[in-house]
PDB file of C-alpha atoms in Angstrom:
ATOM      1  CA  MET A  29      49.958 -14.282 -26.119  1.00  0.00           C
ATOM      2  CA  MET A  30      50.656 -11.878 -23.315  1.00  0.00           C
ATOM      3  CA  LEU A  31      53.904  -9.887 -23.824  1.00  0.00           C
ATOM      4  CA  ILE A  32      55.740  -9.518 -20.549  1.00  0.00           C
ATOM      5  CA  LEU A  33      58.004  -6.558 -20.782  1.00  0.00           C
ATOM      6  CA  CYS A  34      59.901  -6.994 -17.466  1.00  0.00           C
ATOM      7  CA  ILE A  35      59.801  -8.905 -14.201  1.00  0.00           C
ATOM      8  CA  PHE A  36      61.098  -7.607 -10.935  1.00  0.00           C
ATOM      9  CA  THR A  37      61.825  -9.395  -7.667  1.00  0.00           C
ATOM     10  CA  ILE A  38      59.954  -8.126  -4.644  1.00  0.00           C
ATOM     11  CA  CYS A  39      61.333  -9.306  -1.357  1.00  0.00           C
ATOM     12  CA  ILE A  40      58.933  -7.999   1.381  1.00  0.00           C
ATOM     13  CA  LYS A  41      58.868  -8.601   5.089  1.00  0.00           C
ATOM     14  CA  GLU A  42      55.248  -9.099   5.907  1.00  0.00           C
ATOM     15  CA  VAL A  43      53.409  -9.593   9.182  1.00  0.00           C
ATOM     16  CA  THR A  44      51.860 -13.036   9.507  1.00  0.00           C
ATOM     17  CA  MET A  45      48.597 -13.182   7.589  1.00  0.00           C
ATOM     18  CA  ARG A  46      46.195 -15.810   6.356  1.00  0.00           C
ATOM     19  CA  THR A  47      47.098 -16.936   2.790  1.00  0.00           C
ATOM     20  CA  LEU A  48      45.577 -19.211   0.240  1.00  0.00           C
ATOM     21  CA  ASN A  49      47.341 -22.156  -1.261  1.00  0.00           C
ATOM     22  CA  ALA A  50      47.402 -22.460  -5.028  1.00  0.00           C
ATOM     23  CA  ASN A  51      44.884 -25.282  -4.907  1.00  0.00           C
ATOM     24  CA  TRP A  52      42.813 -23.952  -1.991  1.00  0.00           C
ATOM     25  CA  PHE A  53      39.534 -24.318  -3.892  1.00  0.00           C
ATOM     26  CA  ILE A  54      40.018 -28.052  -4.434  1.00  0.00           C
ATOM     27  CA  GLU A  55      41.434 -28.960  -1.089  1.00  0.00           C
ATOM     28  CA  VAL A  56      39.205 -30.876   1.317  1.00  0.00           C
ATOM     29  CA  PRO A  57      36.712 -30.064   2.602  1.00  0.00           C
ATOM     30  CA  ILE A  58      35.162 -29.173  -0.756  1.00  0.00           C
ATOM     31  CA  ASP A  59      32.293 -27.311   0.666  1.00  0.00           C
ATOM     32  CA  PHE A  60      30.990 -24.025  -0.733  1.00  0.00           C
ATOM     33  CA  GLU A  61      30.241 -22.394   2.665  1.00  0.00           C
ATOM     34  CA  HIS A  62      33.666 -23.379   4.057  1.00  0.00           C
ATOM     35  CA  LYS A  63      35.448 -21.946   1.034  1.00  0.00           C
ATOM     36  CA  GLN A  64      33.412 -18.748   1.119  1.00  0.00           C
ATOM     37  CA  TYR A  65      34.444 -18.158   4.655  1.00  0.00           C
ATOM     38  CA  GLN A  66      38.043 -18.944   3.866  1.00  0.00           C
ATOM     39  CA  LEU A  67      38.106 -16.514   0.861  1.00  0.00           C
ATOM     40  CA  LEU A  68      36.286 -13.692   2.653  1.00  0.00           C
ATOM     41  CA  ALA A  69      38.718 -13.915   5.602  1.00  0.00           C
ATOM     42  CA  TYR A  70      41.624 -13.693   3.144  1.00  0.00           C
ATOM     43  CA  LEU A  71      40.098 -10.731   1.194  1.00  0.00           C
ATOM     44  CA  GLN A  72      39.350  -8.984   4.424  1.00  0.00           C
ATOM     45  CA  GLN A  73      43.073  -8.960   5.217  1.00  0.00           C
ATOM     46  CA  ILE A  74      43.924  -7.860   1.706  1.00  0.00           C
ATOM     47  CA  ASN A  75      41.476  -4.935   2.048  1.00  0.00           C
ATOM     48  CA  ALA A  76      43.072  -3.922   5.284  1.00  0.00           C
ATOM     49  CA  HIS A  77      46.508  -3.795   3.657  1.00  0.00           C
ATOM     50  CA  PHE A  78      45.104  -1.878   0.671  1.00  0.00           C
ATOM     51  CA  ASN A  79      43.577   0.696   3.037  1.00  0.00           C
ATOM     52  CA  LYS A  80      47.097   1.346   4.273  1.00  0.00           C
ATOM     53  CA  THR A  81      48.476   1.555   0.664  1.00  0.00           C
ATOM     54  CA  ARG A  82      50.337  -1.625   1.167  1.00  0.00           C
ATOM     55  CA  LEU A  83      50.258  -2.905  -2.366  1.00  0.00           C
ATOM     56  CA  TYR A  84      52.715  -5.842  -2.546  1.00  0.00           C
ATOM     57  CA  PRO A  85      52.795  -8.784  -2.354  1.00  0.00           C
ATOM     58  CA  ASN A  86      49.054  -8.623  -2.024  1.00  0.00           C
ATOM     59  CA  LEU A  87      48.283  -7.426  -5.606  1.00  0.00           C
ATOM     60  CA  ASN A  88      50.516 -10.086  -7.155  1.00  0.00           C
ATOM     61  CA  ASP A  89      48.922 -12.724  -4.955  1.00  0.00           C
ATOM     62  CA  LEU A  90      45.412 -11.717  -6.059  1.00  0.00           C
ATOM     63  CA  ILE A  91      46.323 -11.844  -9.742  1.00  0.00           C
ATOM     64  CA  PHE A  92      47.894 -15.287  -9.297  1.00  0.00           C
ATOM     65  CA  HIS A  93      44.744 -16.693  -7.669  1.00  0.00           C
ATOM     66  CA  TYR A  94      42.468 -15.115 -10.221  1.00  0.00           C
ATOM     67  CA  ASN A  95      44.427 -16.496 -13.121  1.00  0.00           C
ATOM     68  CA  ASN A  96      44.684 -19.772 -11.432  1.00  0.00           C
ATOM     69  CA  LEU A  97      40.895 -19.975 -11.060  1.00  0.00           C
ATOM     70  CA  LYS A  98      40.361 -19.074 -14.769  1.00  0.00           C
ATOM     71  CA  LYS A  99      42.920 -21.592 -15.921  1.00  0.00           C
ATOM     72  CA  PHE A 100      41.320 -24.363 -13.880  1.00  0.00           C
ATOM     73  CA  LYS A 101      37.919 -23.487 -15.186  1.00  0.00           C
ATOM     74  CA  GLN A 102      38.935 -23.256 -18.846  1.00  0.00           C
ATOM     75  CA  ASP A 103      41.476 -26.132 -18.959  1.00  0.00           C
ATOM     76  CA  LYS A 104      40.126 -29.449 -17.635  1.00  0.00           C
ATOM     77  CA  THR A 105      43.452 -31.086 -18.210  1.00  0.00           C
ATOM     78  CA  THR A 106      45.060 -28.626 -15.774  1.00  0.00           C
ATOM     79  CA  LEU A 107      42.351 -29.398 -13.304  1.00  0.00           C
ATOM     80  CA  GLU A 108      42.947 -33.061 -13.604  1.00  0.00           C
ATOM     81  CA  ALA A 109      46.635 -32.625 -13.232  1.00  0.00           C
ATOM     82  CA  GLY A 110      46.111 -30.627 -10.046  1.00  0.00           C
ATOM     83  CA  PHE A 111      44.699 -33.476  -8.022  1.00  0.00           C
ATOM     84  CA  PRO A 112      47.617 -35.927  -8.073  1.00  0.00           C
ATOM     85  CA  VAL A 113      50.049 -33.019  -7.475  1.00  0.00           C
ATOM     86  CA  ARG A 114      48.033 -31.901  -4.521  1.00  0.00           C
ATOM     87  CA  LEU A 115      48.039 -35.413  -3.089  1.00  0.00           C
ATOM     88  CA  SER A 116      51.665 -36.303  -3.963  1.00  0.00           C
ATOM     89  CA  SER A 117      52.574 -37.136  -0.361  1.00  0.00           C
ATOM     90  CA  ILE A 118      50.002 -39.988  -0.280  1.00  0.00           C
ATOM     91  CA  ASP A 119      50.539 -43.478  -1.692  1.00  0.00           C
ATOM     92  CA  MET A 120      50.050 -43.396  -5.438  1.00  0.00           C
ATOM     93  CA  ALA A 121      47.360 -46.091  -5.373  1.00  0.00           C
ATOM     94  CA  ALA A 122      45.399 -44.047  -2.881  1.00  0.00           C
ATOM     95  CA  VAL A 123      46.017 -40.968  -5.039  1.00  0.00           C
ATOM     96  CA  LYS A 124      44.440 -42.594  -8.050  1.00  0.00           C
ATOM     97  CA  ILE A 125      41.414 -43.776  -6.156  1.00  0.00           C
ATOM     98  CA  THR A 126      40.844 -40.405  -4.542  1.00  0.00           C
ATOM     99  CA  TYR A 127      41.421 -38.531  -7.786  1.00  0.00           C
ATOM    100  CA  GLU A 128      38.975 -40.754  -9.763  1.00  0.00           C
ATOM    101  CA  LYS A 129      36.396 -40.422  -7.009  1.00  0.00           C
ATOM    102  CA  ILE A 130      36.485 -36.580  -7.115  1.00  0.00           C
ATOM    103  CA  VAL A 131      36.535 -36.262 -10.939  1.00  0.00           C
ATOM    104  CA  ASN A 132      33.736 -38.812 -11.369  1.00  0.00           C
ATOM    105  CA  ASP A 133      31.647 -37.229  -8.641  1.00  0.00           C
ATOM    106  CA  ASP A 134      29.319 -34.835 -10.513  1.00  0.00           C
ATOM    107  CA  THR A 135      28.104 -33.256  -7.289  1.00  0.00           C
ATOM    108  CA  MET A 136      31.615 -32.491  -6.157  1.00  0.00           C
ATOM    109  CA  MET A 137      32.610 -31.075  -9.548  1.00  0.00           C
ATOM    110  CA  GLN A 138      29.479 -28.834  -9.435  1.00  0.00           C
ATOM    111  CA  GLU A 139      30.564 -27.711  -6.027  1.00  0.00           C
ATOM    112  CA  ILE A 140      33.990 -26.862  -7.301  1.00  0.00           C
ATOM    113  CA  GLY A 141      32.475 -25.003 -10.220  1.00  0.00           C
ATOM    114  CA  GLN A 142      30.352 -22.939  -7.857  1.00  0.00           C
ATOM    115  CA  ILE A 143      33.328 -22.158  -5.590  1.00  0.00           C
ATOM    116  CA  ILE A 144      35.422 -21.089  -8.642  1.00  0.00           C
ATOM    117  CA  SER A 145      32.707 -18.776  -9.933  1.00  0.00           C
ATOM    118  CA  TYR A 146      32.129 -17.139  -6.580  1.00  0.00           C
ATOM    119  CA  ALA A 147      35.791 -16.672  -5.850  1.00  0.00           C
ATOM    120  CA  ALA A 148      36.543 -15.093  -9.261  1.00  0.00           C
ATOM    121  CA  SER A 149      33.631 -12.617  -8.754  1.00  0.00           C
ATOM    122  CA  LYS A 150      35.159 -11.524  -5.456  1.00  0.00           C
ATOM    123  CA  ILE A 151      38.812 -11.482  -6.354  1.00  0.00           C
ATOM    124  CA  LYS A 152      38.308  -9.480  -9.621  1.00  0.00           C
ATOM    125  CA  PRO A 153      37.095  -6.213  -7.934  1.00  0.00           C
ATOM    126  CA  ALA A 154      39.931  -6.574  -5.383  1.00  0.00           C
ATOM    127  CA  ILE A 155      42.412  -6.712  -8.184  1.00  0.00           C
ATOM    128  CA  LYS A 156      40.799  -3.556  -9.641  1.00  0.00           C
ATOM    129  CA  GLU A 157      41.181  -1.769  -6.346  1.00  0.00           C
ATOM    130  CA  GLY A 158      44.838  -2.819  -6.195  1.00  0.00           C
ATOM    131  CA  GLN A 159      45.558  -1.655  -9.800  1.00  0.00           C
ATOM    132  CA  GLU A 160      43.940   1.706  -8.978  1.00  0.00           C
ATOM    133  CA  ILE A 161      46.320   2.047  -5.993  1.00  0.00           C
ATOM    134  CA  HIS A 162      49.145   0.994  -8.227  1.00  0.00           C
ATOM    135  CA  ASP A 163      48.337   3.647 -10.855  1.00  0.00           C
ATOM    136  CA  PHE A 164      47.880   6.301  -8.146  1.00  0.00           C
ATOM    137  CA  VAL A 165      51.301   5.691  -6.634  1.00  0.00           C
ATOM    138  CA  GLU A 166      52.923   5.451  -9.981  1.00  0.00           C
ATOM    139  CA  SER A 167      51.441   8.802 -10.988  1.00  0.00           C
ATOM    140  CA  HIS A 168      53.266  10.403  -8.097  1.00  0.00           C
ATOM    141  CA  LEU A 169      56.712   9.050  -8.973  1.00  0.00           C
ATOM    142  CA  VAL A 170      59.357  11.023 -10.818  1.00  0.00           C
ATOM    143  CA  ILE A 171      62.562   9.371 -11.993  1.00  0.00           C
ATOM    144  CA  SER A 172      65.678  11.367 -12.892  1.00  0.00           C
ATOM    145  CA  GLU A 173      69.225  10.455 -13.955  1.00  0.00           C
ATOM    146  CA  VAL A 174      71.960  11.708 -11.677  1.00  0.00           C
ATOM    147  CA  GLY A 175      75.297  12.529 -13.327  1.00  0.00           C
ATOM    148  CA  MET A 176      76.726  11.047 -16.478  1.00  0.00           C
ATOM    149  CA  ARG A 177      75.262   7.882 -17.787  1.00  0.00           C
ATOM    150  CA  PRO A 178      77.819   5.055 -18.101  1.00  0.00           C
ATOM    151  CA  LEU A 179      78.044   2.852 -21.226  1.00  0.00           C
ATOM    152  CA  TYR A 180      76.341   0.013 -19.342  1.00  0.00           C
ATOM    153  CA  PRO A 181      73.630   1.310 -17.017  1.00  0.00           C
ATOM    154  CA  ASN A 182      72.501  -2.152 -15.820  1.00  0.00           C
ATOM    155  CA  ASN A 183      74.448  -1.808 -12.595  1.00  0.00           C
ATOM    156  CA  GLY A 184      74.345   1.233 -10.325  1.00  0.00           C
ATOM    157  CA  TYR A 185      72.595   2.995  -7.514  1.00  0.00           C
ATOM    158  CA  LEU A 186      68.982   3.843  -6.909  1.00  0.00           C
ATOM    159  CA  LEU A 187      68.250   6.847  -4.720  1.00  0.00           C
ATOM    160  CA  LEU A 188      64.788   6.733  -3.142  1.00  0.00           C
ATOM    161  CA  ARG A 189      63.107   9.850  -1.734  1.00  0.00           C
ATOM    162  CA  ASN A 190      59.824   9.236   0.016  1.00  0.00           C
ATOM    163  CA  GLY A 191      57.568  12.191   0.435  1.00  0.00           C
ATOM    164  CA  ASP A 192      58.156  14.230   3.568  1.00  0.00           C
ATOM    165  CA  GLU A 193      60.813  11.837   4.918  1.00  0.00           C
ATOM    166  CA  LYS A 194      64.063  13.605   5.644  1.00  0.00           C
ATOM    167  CA  GLY A 195      66.441  10.879   4.468  1.00  0.00           C
ATOM    168  CA  ILE A 196      67.246   9.434   1.056  1.00  0.00           C
ATOM    169  CA  ARG A 197      67.562   5.634   0.940  1.00  0.00           C
ATOM    170  CA  VAL A 198      70.335   4.209  -1.311  1.00  0.00           C
ATOM    171  CA  TYR A 199      70.160   0.775  -3.035  1.00  0.00           C
ATOM    172  CA  GLU A 200      72.639  -0.928  -5.330  1.00  0.00           C
ATOM    173  CA  TYR A 201      70.819  -2.427  -8.246  1.00  0.00           C
ATOM    174  CA  GLN A 202      71.477  -4.931 -10.929  1.00  0.00           C
ATOM    175  CA  VAL A 203      69.297  -5.401 -14.002  1.00  0.00           C
ATOM    176  CA  THR A 204      69.490  -8.769 -15.760  1.00  0.00           C
ATOM    177  CA  LEU A 205      68.123  -9.714 -19.162  1.00  0.00           C
ATOM    178  CA  PHE A 206      66.486 -13.206 -19.607  1.00  0.00           C
ATOM    179  CA  GLU A 207      65.475 -14.506 -22.989  1.00  0.00           C
ATOM    180  CA  SER A 208      63.063 -17.261 -23.912  1.00  0.00           C
ATOM    181  CA  GLN A 209      62.154 -18.419 -27.394  1.00  0.00           C
ATOM    182  CA  HIS A 210      59.551 -15.660 -27.929  1.00  0.00           C
ATOM    183  CA  GLU A 211      60.180 -13.081 -25.255  1.00  0.00           C
ATOM    184  CA  LYS A 212      62.629 -11.039 -23.328  1.00  0.00           C
ATOM    185  CA  TYR A 213      62.416 -10.399 -19.608  1.00  0.00           C
ATOM    186  CA  ARG A 214      64.274  -7.956 -17.440  1.00  0.00           C
ATOM    187  CA  GLY A 215      64.691  -8.708 -13.742  1.00  0.00           C
ATOM    188  CA  ILE A 216      66.031  -6.353 -11.148  1.00  0.00           C
ATOM    189  CA  HIS A 217      67.721  -7.092  -7.855  1.00  0.00           C
ATOM    190  CA  THR A 218      68.391  -4.439  -5.302  1.00  0.00           C
ATOM    191  CA  THR A 219      70.452  -4.341  -2.063  1.00  0.00           C
ATOM    192  CA  TYR A 220      69.795  -1.725   0.567  1.00  0.00           C
ATOM    193  CA  LEU A 221      73.084   0.136   1.374  1.00  0.00           C
ATOM    194  CA  THR A 222      72.412   3.158   3.524  1.00  0.00           C
ATOM    195  CA  LYS A 223      70.336   6.191   4.204  1.00  0.00           C
ATOM    196  CA  TYR A 224      71.638   9.698   3.798  1.00  0.00           C
ATOM    197  CA  GLU A 225      70.041  12.145   6.137  1.00  0.00           C
ATOM    198  CA  ARG A 226      69.374  15.554   4.620  1.00  0.00           C
ATOM    199  CA  HIS A 227      72.447  17.637   5.472  1.00  0.00           C
ATOM    200  CA  PHE A 228      74.172  20.646   4.049  1.00  0.00           C
ATOM    201  CA  ILE A 229      76.888  18.347   2.654  1.00  0.00           C
ATOM    202  CA  TYR A 230      74.488  15.791   1.150  1.00  0.00           C
ATOM    203  CA  ASN A 231      71.592  17.991   0.164  1.00  0.00           C
ATOM    204  CA  THR A 232      71.597  17.052  -3.542  1.00  0.00           C
ATOM    205  CA  PRO A 233      71.567  13.768  -5.493  1.00  0.00           C
ATOM    206  CA  GLU A 234      74.804  14.792  -7.125  1.00  0.00           C
ATOM    207  CA  ALA A 235      76.552  15.117  -3.738  1.00  0.00           C
ATOM    208  CA  ILE A 236      75.341  11.656  -2.807  1.00  0.00           C
ATOM    209  CA  ARG A 237      76.598  10.205  -6.095  1.00  0.00           C
ATOM    210  CA  LYS A 238      79.995  11.746  -5.528  1.00  0.00           C
ATOM    211  CA  ASP A 239      80.185  10.279  -1.952  1.00  0.00           C
ATOM    212  CA  LEU A 240      79.146   6.889  -3.247  1.00  0.00           C
ATOM    213  CA  ILE A 241      81.964   6.865  -5.844  1.00  0.00           C
ATOM    214  CA  HIS A 242      84.432   7.913  -3.195  1.00  0.00           C
ATOM    215  CA  THR A 243      83.450   5.273  -0.604  1.00  0.00           C
ATOM    216  CA  ARG A 244      82.531   2.411  -2.884  1.00  0.00           C
ATOM    217  CA  ARG A 245      85.381   1.960  -5.329  1.00  0.00           C
ATOM    218  CA  GLU A 246      83.917  -1.179  -7.018  1.00  0.00           C
ATOM    219  CA  LEU A 247      81.711   1.070  -9.131  1.00  0.00           C
ATOM    220  CA  PRO A 248      83.927   3.959 -10.241  1.00  0.00           C
ATOM    221  CA  ASN A 249      81.510   5.300 -12.826  1.00  0.00           C
ATOM    222  CA  PRO A 250      78.049   4.131 -11.694  1.00  0.00           C
ATOM    223  CA  ALA A 251      74.675   4.752 -13.222  1.00  0.00           C
ATOM    224  CA  VAL A 252      72.645   6.624 -10.639  1.00  0.00           C
ATOM    225  CA  TYR A 253      68.974   7.217 -10.742  1.00  0.00           C
ATOM    226  CA  GLN A 254      66.671   8.924  -8.236  1.00  0.00           C
ATOM    227  CA  VAL A 255      63.029   8.082  -7.798  1.00  0.00           C
ATOM    228  CA  GLU A 256      61.093  10.448  -5.677  1.00  0.00           C
ATOM    229  CA  SER A 257      57.505  10.707  -4.578  1.00  0.00           C
ATOM    230  CA  ASP A 258      55.713  13.778  -3.393  1.00  0.00           C
ATOM    231  CA  ILE A 259      53.580  11.629  -1.070  1.00  0.00           C
ATOM    232  CA  THR A 260      54.866   9.362   1.626  1.00  0.00           C
ATOM    233  CA  PHE A 261      54.100   5.699   0.985  1.00  0.00           C
ATOM    234  CA  PRO A 262      55.044   2.417   2.736  1.00  0.00           C
ATOM    235  CA  VAL A 263      58.556   1.721   1.379  1.00  0.00           C
ATOM    236  CA  GLU A 264      58.822  -2.084   1.292  1.00  0.00           C
ATOM    237  CA  ASN A 265      55.306  -2.832   0.292  1.00  0.00           C
ATOM    238  CA  THR A 266      54.706  -0.110  -2.215  1.00  0.00           C
ATOM    239  CA  LEU A 267      57.271   2.557  -2.977  1.00  0.00           C
ATOM    240  CA  LEU A 268      60.352   0.310  -3.530  1.00  0.00           C
ATOM    241  CA  PRO A 269      58.617  -2.205  -5.806  1.00  0.00           C
ATOM    242  CA  LEU A 270      57.140   0.574  -7.995  1.00  0.00           C
ATOM    243  CA  ALA A 271      60.437   2.440  -8.052  1.00  0.00           C
ATOM    244  CA  LYS A 272      62.177  -0.723  -9.223  1.00  0.00           C
ATOM    245  CA  LYS A 273      59.617  -1.271 -11.946  1.00  0.00           C
ATOM    246  CA  THR A 274      59.991   2.445 -13.000  1.00  0.00           C
ATOM    247  CA  LEU A 275      63.772   2.003 -13.104  1.00  0.00           C
ATOM    248  CA  VAL A 276      63.519  -1.147 -15.242  1.00  0.00           C
ATOM    249  CA  LYS A 277      61.308   0.601 -17.727  1.00  0.00           C
ATOM    250  CA  THR A 278      63.748   3.547 -17.929  1.00  0.00           C
ATOM    251  CA  ILE A 279      66.759   1.386 -18.567  1.00  0.00           C
ATOM    252  CA  SER A 280      64.877  -0.794 -21.053  1.00  0.00           C
ATOM    253  CA  ALA A 281      64.018   2.259 -23.031  1.00  0.00           C
ATOM    254  CA  LEU A 282      67.732   2.960 -23.455  1.00  0.00           C
ATOM    255  CA  ASN A 283      68.437  -0.349 -25.125  1.00  0.00           C
TER     256      ASN A 283
END
């Protein structure tokens, strides 16, 4: 069983792009050439984002679709359950007829199998490229604690320094622990507060921490962490999500 160490919420403003529905490969028309065109158009957009080091939500989206294809291929009961869900807006009698027609149509099922195999072979290398970008960015991040650590570091401020940019972005963060029967998950939520321009008064993380304590009395002794990169990356799509992931790992190691 895959052990998930943490989860983190990524809220990203994206330009409009062509996306794939969860059941795109079994939606009509079930035609290999049509699905091939649909997939390649989607991957072309993903590649354009990766070329600009825009990692999220694209990488998560790719992983979701790849795992979905594998699950449908390996688990026939999941595949069967997918048809009535997909057609839930139609009269149930019509749903049953349509579902049985598709499942019992050997030619159609072979077409779906071909679509799944082709799509998986194209999505897998795209995921690898995304993971390489992820690892590259992560290798350029350094996290440091600013000031004294409070007893409970799950609430505080994240300072984000992005390469050659002059300012330091400040986010308030909250880390939450979720527990299931077998695993524990940590989620993180951040709220953008302000940006400190580099100035002789606020030229150090310690000075920014002091000002935050003075101006935001609700956290009199906050945990403050700075994540900095020596290369400038897209903030919303790449730097912030990985900074949040790095922060969750750091706080998890304290407990």
